[in-house]
């Protein structure tokens, strides 16, 4: 992996003070997981260490610790355990897990990434082409950026996911919570008591279903009706796939038509193309790996200083405004480099080797990215 | 849901593990103890029980109800005798074989009824789901596209049943899912109930209490163990193949993971799983595998041993199969070369075997050509 930029000690102290103030003011609004005593808690400290296998008996103890230690990042296990604090995974006593999906904007490959992501190689800014791994390559650091365009692509991904979760899996919208991660992703949490008990072997099948991996085109072909009139009886993915294929072909894909395509050896490639278009891009590991710990909703994201924020009405929610929690008191900074930044409803930058006064929330963002130092 | 009394004595006698079966015996005056069963007067029952157990355990897929087992009570009693003999073998393999054969017989029974009396089959399946699986099998009778789906199951229930079956067509992604329900056909519903019935029969046998077993049945059990060990011995041996310890023979994806491990790179969870399940399934010993993994930077022998044991299906778990190439590709770990394409590999496990076979065939072709005689019959499979 390409290395990330480190944040200096003085800057970390600056962030830590801001974080403590935030948690102090918002302690009662901090989201608490259900059945907290059965969860493993993890902290990323301002000293760049991960502390895992923590556990708390109640919300008050958890909150008091957050205030006392002021972690940089706060995580909780999506799994429930008998003994969450046990450091040996197998001895924790797995009881069940929430169903959580992670939409990573990077995986959606929005075109704007090529424009705003960059490499910082000893003070030199290079565009990030996405090609190759630059580990050990002259101290290059990769910097991920966000903009309204890629956030919108993330929202589209969430919408596709919600459609399948509600229509195919029949999960009621009231049990689904959508969060903007505070950086480059969306997290979709399902709070359905019954799904908690889905075992380790069933979970990958849900991921497979959503990402359409391993679809056998024959299973689609087998369902195809003879006549256009019967097309409406299709459901689930076959319906979406057949509809999209019909669009591509510009006429209904009935069985007779599909058979012609099969003869011409075009059927499978058509279906494959349609599937590539329709599949939902979620990180399979997050849903399957039940030993994961996950960012605590409403806590701050150490990569940006933005809050992991509930975003239920995905159409109208504006993550780059709603996740901002710090005020706009000016902070004087030396900025190495920063592309244009859309945050809190305004646009800042671009900056290149300059000293500027910026609102606290922008300063926190740039400092968290390792792109700015305090100028006082 | 209750238990609809749709079943006549004939049907119940095909499902002898249901509590109703005991009711039939009492009603018909056959509530016999095991000791009484072993008496000379009940010779026909004994013989039918013995032939039933033999058909199940030794017979190769002999699924017909044994000859001469006609009346409902005799059928039930033959199951009782067979279960007792199986229990007495104290052999887990025999228990499993018996249970599976019995379950398959029931599966076939349902298929037979389904072809003539559809409604009875529906009622029977619904009852089995309710009673054996503690699940509700919903009636759907819905045409989707061009196919009729008789039933639907809640997707959680479907997954519980279908994840034990390995064919891709059973994966959720290849099914119709709508509003939380997976649509299934009658034959799917029949197949899905089979494993659960087998498990139920296994439990039934384990829970049998035997104070003093009649000598006659003990003898039968002994004979059964001997006969099976012959079979397992010969066939088991024929199927096993020499363990491939030479990584040269492994498929590209596995070789690449081994190389990474060698260079001290940390492998992802899935990569470890792939590697471990591959090595376990080709027959490497756990100790050998642990030695390989010990090069991993975050190696912890205790944890590794535990995880490997889990994948190998120790402690009563199910052994994990090696992931398919499709899966491996989707995880970005496939590094196939022409050899994979040439051998039409769908699962890395098939690689070694096919490659050897391929080479042999090439060689035979070659030899045949060279010598211009000998019909290239190839080397028999078990000589590998
Ligand atoms: S095709 Fe299969 S066996 Fe070959 S490298 Fe890919 S995953 Fe491995
Ligand atoms: Zn962007």
XYZ file of C-alpha atoms and ligand atoms in Angstrom:
769
model
C 0.000 0.000 0.000
C 1.059 3.498 -0.684
C 1.694 5.322 2.548
C -0.508 8.039 3.908
C 0.740 11.347 5.200
C 1.390 11.508 8.919
C 0.068 14.288 11.056
C 2.639 16.117 13.187
C 2.558 16.120 16.951
C 1.514 19.733 17.367
C -1.240 19.295 14.814
C -2.470 16.179 16.536
C -2.697 18.123 19.772
C -4.720 20.746 17.923
C -7.094 18.065 16.620
C -7.313 16.379 19.993
C -8.442 19.576 21.691
C -11.118 20.072 19.053
C -12.243 16.418 19.327
C -12.475 16.635 23.105
C -14.613 19.764 22.837
C -16.860 18.044 20.324
C -17.394 14.915 22.429
C -17.883 17.039 25.552
C -20.661 19.051 23.913
C -22.303 16.116 22.130
C -21.953 13.335 24.632
C -25.675 12.817 25.108
C -26.246 12.823 21.334
C -23.576 10.201 20.690
C -25.080 7.093 19.087
C -24.805 3.984 21.254
C -24.930 0.462 19.864
C -27.656 -1.883 20.937
C -26.468 -4.437 23.534
C -23.263 -2.547 24.193
C -21.905 -5.060 26.753
C -21.803 -7.714 24.006
C -19.767 -5.578 21.602
C -16.066 -5.274 21.129
C -14.945 -1.650 21.112
C -11.815 -0.334 19.437
C -10.058 3.018 19.627
C -7.549 4.628 17.342
C -5.512 6.869 19.601
C -3.869 10.153 18.707
C -0.602 8.280 19.158
C -1.400 6.219 16.026
C -2.074 2.978 17.874
C -5.106 0.760 17.632
C -6.573 -0.510 20.858
C -8.930 -3.384 20.251
C -10.819 -5.816 22.468
C -12.202 -3.170 24.794
C -15.598 -3.710 26.326
C -17.967 -1.667 28.452
C -20.781 -2.614 30.746
C -22.970 0.373 30.003
C -23.319 3.537 27.958
C -22.187 5.791 30.796
C -18.882 3.950 31.220
C -18.282 3.985 27.470
C -19.000 7.697 27.196
C -16.859 8.552 30.210
C -13.946 6.694 28.626
C -14.422 8.496 25.324
C -14.287 11.802 27.140
C -11.284 10.839 29.227
C -9.200 9.303 26.462
C -10.527 11.289 23.493
C -9.813 8.719 20.772
C -9.101 9.799 17.223
C -11.402 7.101 15.881
C -14.057 5.030 17.652
C -15.109 1.609 16.404
C -17.514 -1.104 17.507
C -17.966 -4.699 16.446
C -20.957 -5.517 14.313
C -20.865 -8.884 16.112
C -22.278 -9.706 19.505
C -20.123 -11.814 21.826
C -20.283 -13.522 25.185
C -16.894 -12.143 26.058
C -16.159 -9.200 23.751
C -13.048 -8.170 25.632
C -11.234 -11.459 25.054
C -8.270 -10.848 22.792
C -8.515 -14.262 21.151
C -11.121 -14.027 18.429
C -12.206 -17.654 18.819
C -12.729 -17.258 22.547
C -15.028 -14.278 22.306
C -18.036 -16.538 21.881
C -19.778 -15.294 18.746
C -23.537 -14.857 19.175
C -24.633 -13.027 16.093
C -23.956 -9.952 14.018
C -25.739 -6.976 12.558
C -25.962 -6.839 8.828
C -23.835 -3.952 7.599
C -22.921 -2.877 4.086
C -20.118 -0.587 3.078
C -20.238 1.338 -0.165
C -16.737 2.513 -0.903
C -16.741 5.411 -3.347
C -13.404 4.325 -4.742
C -14.919 1.072 -5.985
C -17.508 2.996 -7.981
C -14.637 4.512 -9.979
C -16.104 7.980 -10.377
C -14.200 9.954 -13.039
C -13.508 12.837 -10.653
C -11.081 10.739 -8.588
C -8.511 11.066 -11.331
C -8.899 14.820 -11.138
C -8.683 15.389 -7.412
C -6.755 12.462 -5.913
C -3.034 13.040 -5.982
C 0.374 11.857 -4.910
C 2.695 13.931 -2.839
C 6.266 12.899 -3.573
C 8.702 14.927 -1.490
C 6.751 18.118 -1.857
C 6.001 17.459 -5.490
C 2.373 17.024 -6.470
C 1.677 14.320 -9.013
C -1.680 13.277 -10.392
C -2.788 9.878 -9.174
C -3.515 7.696 -12.142
C -4.647 4.772 -10.109
C -2.073 2.623 -11.794
C 0.359 0.513 -9.900
C 1.396 0.299 -6.338
C 3.993 2.802 -5.338
C 5.178 1.259 -2.125
C 8.788 2.011 -1.447
C 8.761 4.430 -4.310
C 10.607 7.547 -3.273
C 8.391 8.383 -0.291
C 5.250 9.043 -2.289
C 2.088 9.538 -0.286
C -1.369 9.081 -1.726
C -4.027 11.627 -0.793
C -7.739 10.827 -1.255
C -10.048 13.729 -1.841
C -13.798 14.192 -1.933
C -16.091 16.368 -3.990
C -19.846 16.635 -4.564
C -19.584 14.543 -7.732
C -18.140 11.424 -6.143
C -20.395 11.836 -3.133
C -23.314 11.804 -5.582
C -22.009 8.609 -7.153
C -21.914 7.124 -3.667
C -25.527 8.128 -3.182
C -26.488 6.374 -6.413
C -24.786 3.263 -5.097
C -26.772 3.523 -1.881
C -30.028 3.881 -3.823
C -29.314 0.746 -5.856
C -28.566 -1.124 -2.647
C -31.715 0.106 -0.918
C -33.836 -0.958 -3.862
C -32.639 -4.553 -3.641
C -32.704 -4.690 0.149
C -36.289 -3.533 0.342
C -37.802 -5.135 -2.745
C -35.917 -8.427 -2.944
C -35.033 -9.065 0.684
C -38.248 -7.470 1.934
C -36.428 -5.503 4.617
C -38.605 -2.699 5.818
C -37.188 0.788 5.143
C -37.734 1.566 8.812
C -35.094 -1.014 9.751
C -32.456 0.455 7.449
C -30.147 3.266 8.487
C -27.880 4.995 6.041
C -24.764 6.858 7.165
C -22.220 8.969 5.372
C -18.910 7.713 6.743
C -17.309 11.139 6.992
C -14.873 10.344 4.217
C -15.340 8.295 1.071
C -18.101 5.923 1.832
C -21.600 5.168 2.932
C -22.539 2.609 5.544
C -25.892 0.916 5.505
C -26.887 -0.671 8.809
C -29.778 -3.084 9.149
C -31.418 -3.287 12.503
C -33.519 -6.379 12.190
C -33.400 -8.709 15.138
C -33.972 -11.729 12.967
C -31.122 -11.121 10.570
C -28.659 -10.948 13.436
C -28.665 -14.707 13.653
C -27.725 -15.279 10.006
C -24.747 -17.593 10.224
C -21.324 -17.249 8.735
C -22.155 -19.382 5.780
C -25.276 -17.456 4.826
C -23.697 -14.009 4.871
C -21.487 -14.471 1.811
C -24.574 -15.476 -0.149
C -26.145 -12.125 0.593
C -23.032 -10.363 -0.642
C -23.004 -12.540 -3.724
C -26.620 -11.703 -4.403
C -26.018 -7.967 -4.129
C -22.836 -7.963 -6.187
C -24.255 -10.433 -8.704
C -21.197 -12.607 -8.487
C -21.540 -16.101 -9.801
C -24.740 -15.549 -11.768
C -25.309 -18.408 -14.113
C -26.799 -16.952 -17.325
C -28.623 -20.238 -17.721
C -30.676 -19.488 -14.613
C -31.936 -16.365 -16.373
C -32.498 -18.143 -19.651
C -34.522 -20.856 -17.939
C -37.046 -18.294 -16.717
C -37.563 -16.454 -19.978
C -41.154 -16.456 -21.194
C -42.199 -17.193 -24.741
C -44.147 -14.008 -25.162
C -43.674 -10.395 -24.217
C -46.941 -10.347 -22.262
C -45.536 -12.703 -19.617
C -42.489 -10.576 -18.966
C -44.225 -8.821 -16.088
C -44.328 -11.948 -13.994
C -40.551 -11.849 -13.517
C -39.207 -10.699 -10.164
C -35.955 -9.954 -8.393
C -32.718 -9.797 -10.359
C -34.058 -11.761 -13.325
C -36.573 -8.977 -13.856
C -33.970 -6.215 -13.707
C -31.554 -8.152 -15.882
C -34.122 -9.012 -18.509
C -35.450 -5.455 -18.565
C -32.001 -4.010 -19.027
C -31.149 -6.578 -21.691
C -34.352 -5.702 -23.516
C -33.298 -2.054 -23.450
C -29.927 -2.932 -24.872
C -31.509 -5.079 -27.586
C -34.231 -2.548 -28.174
C -36.878 -5.256 -28.031
C -38.218 -7.626 -25.398
C -35.873 -10.484 -24.637
C -38.228 -13.417 -24.933
C -37.108 -17.029 -25.039
C -37.161 -17.238 -28.865
C -34.960 -14.164 -29.117
C -32.616 -15.465 -26.440
C -32.287 -18.744 -28.294
C -31.230 -16.905 -31.419
C -28.629 -15.082 -29.338
C -27.438 -18.315 -27.789
C -26.921 -19.851 -31.198
C -24.851 -16.848 -32.157
C -22.954 -17.215 -28.868
C -24.012 -13.737 -27.849
C -26.348 -14.504 -24.990
C -23.837 -14.985 -22.185
C -21.829 -11.934 -23.086
C -24.989 -9.851 -23.237
C -26.012 -11.024 -19.769
C -22.503 -10.499 -18.434
C -22.485 -6.946 -19.747
C -25.859 -6.194 -18.224
C -24.754 -7.674 -14.911
C -21.655 -5.497 -14.839
C -23.927 -2.568 -15.246
C -26.422 -3.524 -12.580
C -24.301 -5.054 -9.826
C -24.106 -3.258 -6.534
C -20.666 -2.302 -5.473
C -20.247 -3.180 -1.829
C -17.129 -4.247 -0.022
C -17.708 -7.992 0.388
C -15.329 -8.282 3.312
C -17.305 -5.882 5.468
C -20.509 -7.869 5.281
C -18.863 -11.277 5.543
C -16.097 -10.681 7.996
C -17.951 -10.728 11.243
C -14.819 -10.007 13.256
C -14.667 -6.508 11.809
C -14.985 -3.416 13.871
C -16.862 -0.566 12.351
C -16.879 3.192 12.802
C -19.319 4.300 15.490
C -22.143 6.359 13.993
C -22.052 10.041 14.996
C -18.359 9.783 15.927
C -15.636 11.730 14.120
C -13.704 10.305 11.189
C -9.979 10.668 11.834
C -9.267 11.037 8.139
C -11.259 14.268 7.844
C -12.678 15.410 11.166
C -16.138 15.019 9.679
C -18.829 13.156 11.585
C -20.247 9.822 10.500
C -23.694 11.219 9.848
C -27.118 9.712 9.408
C -28.372 10.243 5.889
C -31.722 8.566 5.664
C -33.298 10.611 2.969
C -30.508 9.897 0.590
C -31.893 12.141 -2.143
C -32.057 15.296 -0.097
C -29.197 14.759 2.321
C -26.060 16.811 1.761
C -23.174 14.942 3.405
C -20.554 17.605 2.778
C -22.652 20.068 4.759
C -24.329 17.882 7.349
C -21.204 16.081 8.519
C -19.437 19.347 9.405
C -19.345 19.805 13.184
C -16.666 22.376 13.943
C -17.222 26.117 13.888
C -15.745 28.657 11.505
C -13.362 30.438 13.896
C -10.319 31.191 11.745
C -7.129 29.187 12.110
C -3.876 30.222 10.471
C -2.217 27.428 8.489
C 0.678 26.674 6.183
C -0.830 24.547 3.453
C 1.480 22.362 1.382
C -1.091 21.603 -1.217
C -4.857 21.207 -1.387
C -7.153 20.782 -4.365
C -10.416 22.664 -4.429
C -12.499 21.683 -1.421
C -16.286 21.844 -1.141
C -17.247 21.823 2.491
C -19.969 23.294 4.686
C -21.619 24.947 1.716
C -18.590 26.924 0.513
C -15.635 26.287 -1.740
C -12.032 26.665 -0.600
C -8.763 26.548 -2.454
C -6.966 25.257 -4.335
C -3.894 26.087 -2.272
C -0.252 25.598 -3.073
C 2.496 26.371 -0.562
C 0.720 29.199 1.088
C -0.277 30.546 4.486
C -3.983 31.196 4.951
C -6.621 31.722 7.596
C -9.342 29.133 7.268
C -12.466 28.237 9.233
C -11.806 25.626 11.917
C -13.695 22.835 10.112
C -11.619 23.371 6.963
C -8.441 23.582 9.030
C -9.328 20.323 10.777
C -9.905 18.671 7.401
C -6.572 19.786 5.911
C -4.638 19.012 9.082
C -6.221 15.548 9.294
C -5.113 14.915 5.730
C -1.571 15.842 6.698
C -1.555 18.689 4.184
C -1.307 21.646 6.548
C 0.629 22.736 9.606
C -0.355 25.271 12.209
C 1.138 28.675 11.514
C 1.123 30.059 15.019
C -49.530 -24.483 12.224
C -50.451 -27.621 14.151
C -50.107 -30.996 12.541
C -52.672 -31.642 9.891
C -53.761 -35.241 10.094
C -53.453 -35.686 6.363
C -51.309 -38.724 6.753
C -52.652 -42.220 6.547
C -50.888 -45.184 8.096
C -49.169 -45.885 4.801
C -47.557 -42.469 4.645
C -46.559 -42.526 8.275
C -44.890 -45.873 7.811
C -42.623 -44.137 5.282
C -41.731 -41.586 7.944
C -41.027 -43.943 10.817
C -39.152 -41.348 12.844
C -42.337 -39.365 13.457
C -43.978 -39.931 16.854
C -47.144 -41.012 15.019
C -45.330 -44.152 13.971
C -45.297 -45.355 17.568
C -49.026 -44.657 17.673
C -49.604 -47.018 14.769
C -47.671 -49.764 16.482
C -49.689 -49.404 19.672
C -52.970 -49.278 17.790
C -52.146 -52.384 15.805
C -50.873 -54.273 18.801
C -47.196 -54.223 17.890
C -45.785 -52.234 20.774
C -42.911 -54.592 21.298
C -39.796 -54.167 23.384
C -36.434 -54.719 21.781
C -36.110 -58.033 23.595
C -39.447 -59.165 22.249
C -38.418 -58.167 18.756
C -35.465 -60.455 18.913
C -37.654 -63.448 19.753
C -38.024 -66.308 17.325
C -41.687 -65.549 16.723
C -40.817 -62.207 15.241
C -38.311 -63.610 12.820
C -39.839 -61.885 9.803
C -39.480 -58.505 11.484
C -35.858 -59.193 12.271
C -35.078 -60.327 8.765
C -36.686 -57.271 7.252
C -34.782 -55.015 9.649
C -31.504 -56.671 8.758
C -32.136 -56.438 5.055
C -33.138 -52.813 5.462
C -29.931 -51.892 7.222
C -27.871 -53.770 4.668
C -29.594 -52.065 1.776
C -28.924 -48.713 3.408
C -25.387 -49.124 4.602
C -23.799 -51.585 2.229
C -26.065 -51.533 -0.779
C -25.059 -48.991 -3.328
C -28.039 -46.694 -3.421
C -30.554 -49.503 -2.919
C -33.410 -47.217 -2.050
C -36.391 -49.482 -2.525
C -38.203 -50.490 0.575
C -36.874 -53.980 1.135
C -38.782 -56.867 -0.339
C -41.337 -58.439 1.879
C -41.826 -55.404 4.021
C -45.447 -54.852 3.258
C -47.689 -53.794 6.094
C -47.238 -50.407 7.728
C -46.343 -51.949 11.087
C -43.756 -54.207 9.548
C -42.156 -51.279 7.785
C -41.981 -49.257 10.956
C -40.610 -52.185 12.906
C -37.990 -52.888 10.264
C -36.825 -49.308 10.770
C -36.728 -49.845 14.527
C -34.640 -53.007 14.196
C -32.355 -51.363 11.653
C -31.841 -48.359 13.948
C -30.965 -50.614 16.857
C -28.385 -52.500 14.803
C -26.895 -49.252 13.593
C -26.759 -47.964 17.132
C -24.980 -51.100 18.269
C -22.219 -50.668 15.706
C -21.121 -47.557 17.599
C -19.724 -46.447 14.269
C -20.368 -42.886 13.271
C -19.803 -43.526 9.607
C -22.456 -46.231 9.600
C -24.877 -43.979 11.452
C -24.393 -41.293 8.831
C -24.687 -43.661 5.889
C -27.845 -45.182 7.269
C -29.432 -41.820 7.998
C -28.633 -40.474 4.564
C -29.964 -43.543 2.787
C -33.169 -43.368 4.806
C -33.502 -39.681 4.015
C -33.006 -40.340 0.318
C -35.649 -43.023 0.430
C -38.079 -40.485 1.850
C -37.063 -37.995 -0.809
C -37.850 -40.558 -3.480
C -41.114 -41.438 -1.809
C -42.201 -37.798 -1.997
C -41.144 -37.579 -5.631
C -43.203 -40.613 -6.442
C -46.315 -39.212 -4.843
C -45.707 -35.798 -6.396
C -45.946 -37.306 -9.842
C -49.382 -38.779 -9.243
C -51.064 -37.072 -6.294
C -49.814 -33.545 -6.250
C -51.966 -32.434 -3.332
C -50.768 -35.215 -1.057
C -47.195 -34.344 -1.854
C -47.845 -30.703 -1.030
C -49.452 -31.651 2.271
C -46.637 -34.039 3.122
C -43.931 -31.493 2.369
C -45.691 -28.793 4.332
C -45.928 -31.138 7.285
C -42.276 -32.148 7.066
C -41.124 -28.539 6.976
C -43.263 -27.760 9.944
C -42.344 -30.792 11.992
C -38.786 -31.607 10.990
C -37.364 -28.244 10.014
C -39.576 -26.071 12.213
C -40.012 -23.814 9.216
C -42.974 -22.678 7.277
C -43.163 -23.765 3.678
C -45.430 -21.259 1.985
C -47.636 -22.227 -0.889
C -46.919 -19.921 -3.822
C -48.251 -21.541 -7.011
C -46.883 -18.704 -9.016
C -45.699 -18.569 -12.578
C -42.536 -16.546 -12.908
C -41.514 -16.015 -16.495
C -42.073 -19.443 -17.924
C -41.776 -21.528 -14.780
C -44.232 -22.640 -12.140
C -43.027 -22.300 -8.570
C -45.153 -24.233 -6.125
C -43.582 -22.879 -2.940
C -41.670 -20.094 -1.352
C -39.462 -19.936 1.737
C -38.318 -16.994 3.778
C -34.815 -16.248 2.532
C -33.211 -16.855 5.935
C -34.767 -20.323 6.019
C -33.739 -20.984 2.455
C -30.134 -20.082 3.226
C -30.056 -22.302 6.291
C -31.040 -25.260 4.128
C -29.324 -24.488 0.856
C -25.845 -23.506 1.997
C -25.081 -27.161 2.640
C -25.616 -27.969 -1.021
C -22.766 -27.016 -3.256
C -24.120 -26.747 -6.787
C -24.148 -23.151 -8.093
C -27.811 -23.353 -9.001
C -28.615 -23.382 -5.280
C -26.784 -20.133 -4.589
C -29.124 -17.339 -3.688
C -27.866 -15.279 -6.613
C -29.282 -17.853 -9.013
C -32.721 -17.883 -7.404
C -35.793 -15.709 -7.631
C -36.005 -13.572 -4.494
C -38.850 -11.168 -3.888
C -40.170 -9.482 -0.745
C -37.981 -11.670 1.424
C -39.078 -14.944 -0.151
C -37.155 -17.378 -2.315
C -39.367 -19.126 -4.841
C -38.818 -22.849 -5.157
C -40.266 -25.700 -7.145
C -41.685 -28.860 -5.698
C -38.530 -30.833 -6.473
C -36.387 -28.165 -4.784
C -38.517 -28.310 -1.678
C -38.126 -32.083 -1.664
C -34.372 -31.938 -2.007
C -33.973 -29.253 0.658
C -35.707 -31.301 3.318
C -33.453 -34.317 2.813
C -30.400 -33.293 4.818
C -32.548 -32.232 7.725
C -34.290 -35.591 7.797
C -30.920 -37.326 7.749
C -29.829 -35.231 10.709
C -33.029 -36.020 12.538
C -32.512 -39.745 12.033
C -28.930 -39.448 13.270
C -30.183 -37.741 16.396
C -32.869 -40.346 16.773
C -30.271 -43.114 16.713
C -27.926 -41.341 19.099
C -30.730 -40.859 21.576
C -31.786 -44.531 21.537
C -31.246 -46.056 24.952
C -30.136 -49.631 25.081
C -30.073 -51.326 28.427
C -29.252 -54.831 27.347
C -29.098 -55.518 23.666
C -30.264 -58.928 22.441
C -27.310 -61.072 21.400
C -28.737 -61.622 17.954
C -28.699 -57.911 17.168
C -25.217 -57.480 18.610
C -24.023 -60.163 16.193
C -25.693 -58.420 13.276
C -24.039 -55.157 14.238
C -20.647 -56.855 14.328
C -21.190 -58.345 10.894
C -22.209 -54.957 9.584
C -19.058 -53.319 10.847
C -16.936 -55.996 9.217
C -18.717 -55.764 5.916
C -18.565 -51.992 5.821
C -14.927 -51.823 6.727
C -14.228 -54.044 3.742
C -16.099 -51.672 1.523
C -14.691 -48.538 3.010
C -11.293 -50.162 2.924
C -11.358 -51.068 -0.726
C -13.313 -48.166 -2.161
C -11.854 -45.619 0.136
C -8.420 -46.665 -0.909
C -9.282 -46.615 -4.574
C -10.483 -43.075 -4.325
C -7.634 -41.640 -2.352
C -4.661 -40.417 -4.314
C -1.134 -39.826 -3.364
C -0.786 -36.501 -1.642
C 0.756 -33.883 -3.849
C 3.467 -32.352 -1.754
C 5.234 -30.832 -4.700
C 4.037 -27.235 -5.100
C 5.032 -27.401 -8.767
C 1.855 -29.343 -9.266
C -0.394 -26.745 -7.632
C -2.542 -24.322 -9.628
C -1.184 -20.806 -10.250
C -3.323 -19.087 -7.609
C -2.083 -21.419 -4.881
C 1.530 -21.177 -6.025
C 1.320 -17.406 -5.929
C -0.078 -17.427 -2.398
C 2.653 -19.789 -1.248
C 5.237 -17.477 -2.754
C 3.740 -14.531 -0.919
C 3.757 -16.466 2.308
C 7.362 -17.409 1.656
C 8.333 -13.773 1.253
C 6.706 -12.934 4.573
C 3.798 -11.041 3.113
C 0.615 -10.897 5.149
C -2.268 -12.683 3.447
C -5.862 -11.519 3.564
C -8.394 -13.553 5.443
C -9.807 -14.992 2.267
C -6.367 -15.809 0.889
C -5.554 -17.784 4.012
C -8.836 -19.565 3.837
C -8.275 -20.458 0.203
C -4.801 -21.760 0.880
C -5.784 -23.695 3.979
C -8.863 -25.295 2.461
C -6.895 -26.256 -0.641
C -4.075 -27.884 1.301
C -6.468 -29.639 3.649
C -8.544 -30.951 0.788
C -5.585 -32.364 -1.113
C -4.696 -34.229 2.033
C -1.780 -32.386 3.585
C -1.567 -32.908 7.318
C -2.427 -30.078 9.663
C 1.105 -30.069 11.007
C 2.549 -29.589 7.547
C 0.156 -26.756 6.857
C 0.924 -25.086 10.145
C 4.585 -25.222 9.254
C 3.792 -23.341 6.051
C 1.739 -20.726 7.825
C 4.373 -20.218 10.459
C 6.159 -17.953 7.974
C 3.309 -15.497 8.154
C 4.270 -12.303 10.024
C 1.412 -12.475 12.496
C 1.599 -16.214 13.024
C 0.093 -17.588 16.201
C 0.242 -21.369 16.289
C -2.694 -21.815 18.617
C -5.031 -19.669 16.563
C -3.838 -21.142 13.292
C -4.330 -24.675 14.589
C -7.806 -23.797 15.725
C -8.749 -22.204 12.420
C -7.339 -25.052 10.385
C -9.190 -27.537 12.537
C -12.348 -25.615 11.864
C -11.817 -25.619 8.118
C -10.939 -29.311 8.212
C -14.265 -30.014 9.920
C -12.818 -31.309 13.170
C -14.923 -31.221 16.316
C -17.977 -32.362 14.399
C -18.114 -29.420 12.028
C -18.482 -29.678 8.317
C -15.311 -29.647 6.287
C -15.060 -26.541 4.148
C -14.671 -26.950 0.435
C -12.103 -25.069 -1.529
C -13.640 -21.933 -3.059
C -14.443 -22.033 -6.754
C -12.403 -20.247 -9.389
C -15.295 -17.829 -9.919
C -15.137 -16.923 -6.277
C -11.358 -16.654 -6.344
C -11.573 -14.424 -9.386
C -14.109 -12.184 -7.727
C -11.730 -11.799 -4.816
C -8.973 -10.858 -7.211
C -6.716 -13.800 -6.408
C -6.925 -15.666 -9.684
C -3.676 -15.534 -11.633
C -4.543 -18.145 -14.187
C -2.298 -19.123 -17.043
C -2.998 -21.287 -20.105
C -2.858 -24.436 -18.024
C -6.062 -23.435 -16.197
C -7.806 -22.745 -19.484
C -6.524 -25.899 -21.127
C -7.694 -28.018 -18.237
C -11.009 -26.134 -17.984
C -10.514 -25.604 -14.284
C -13.521 -24.520 -12.251
C -12.041 -25.261 -8.863
C -8.357 -25.284 -8.002
C -8.804 -28.697 -6.401
C -9.379 -30.226 -9.803
C -6.103 -28.858 -11.083
C -3.606 -31.420 -9.808
C -5.730 -34.356 -10.771
C -6.575 -33.077 -14.235
C -3.063 -32.017 -14.914
C -1.729 -35.454 -14.056
C -4.387 -37.080 -16.141
C -3.724 -34.729 -19.003
C -0.010 -35.446 -18.896
C -0.657 -39.160 -18.819
C -2.924 -38.938 -21.797
C -0.392 -36.886 -23.677
C 2.230 -39.407 -22.782
C 0.058 -42.333 -23.790
C -0.743 -40.645 -27.073
C 2.886 -40.091 -27.562
C 3.865 -43.617 -26.666
C 1.155 -45.052 -28.839
C 2.281 -43.024 -31.764
C 5.888 -43.809 -31.173
C 5.447 -47.508 -30.871
C 2.616 -47.679 -33.331
C 0.801 -50.291 -31.289
C -1.044 -50.593 -27.999
C -4.475 -49.048 -28.019
C -4.085 -45.909 -25.876
C -6.235 -47.007 -23.080
C -4.499 -44.848 -20.517
C -3.533 -45.783 -17.030
C -6.342 -46.771 -14.705
C -7.448 -44.055 -12.353
C -6.383 -45.792 -9.154
C -2.809 -46.093 -10.228
C -2.205 -42.413 -9.708
S -8.383 -20.455 -12.864
Fe -8.839 -21.299 -10.877
S -7.126 -22.637 -10.461
Fe -6.475 -21.319 -12.126
S -5.450 -19.658 -11.078
Fe -7.553 -19.031 -11.382
S -8.525 -19.587 -9.501
Fe -6.632 -20.704 -9.539
Zn -14.967 13.648 -6.547
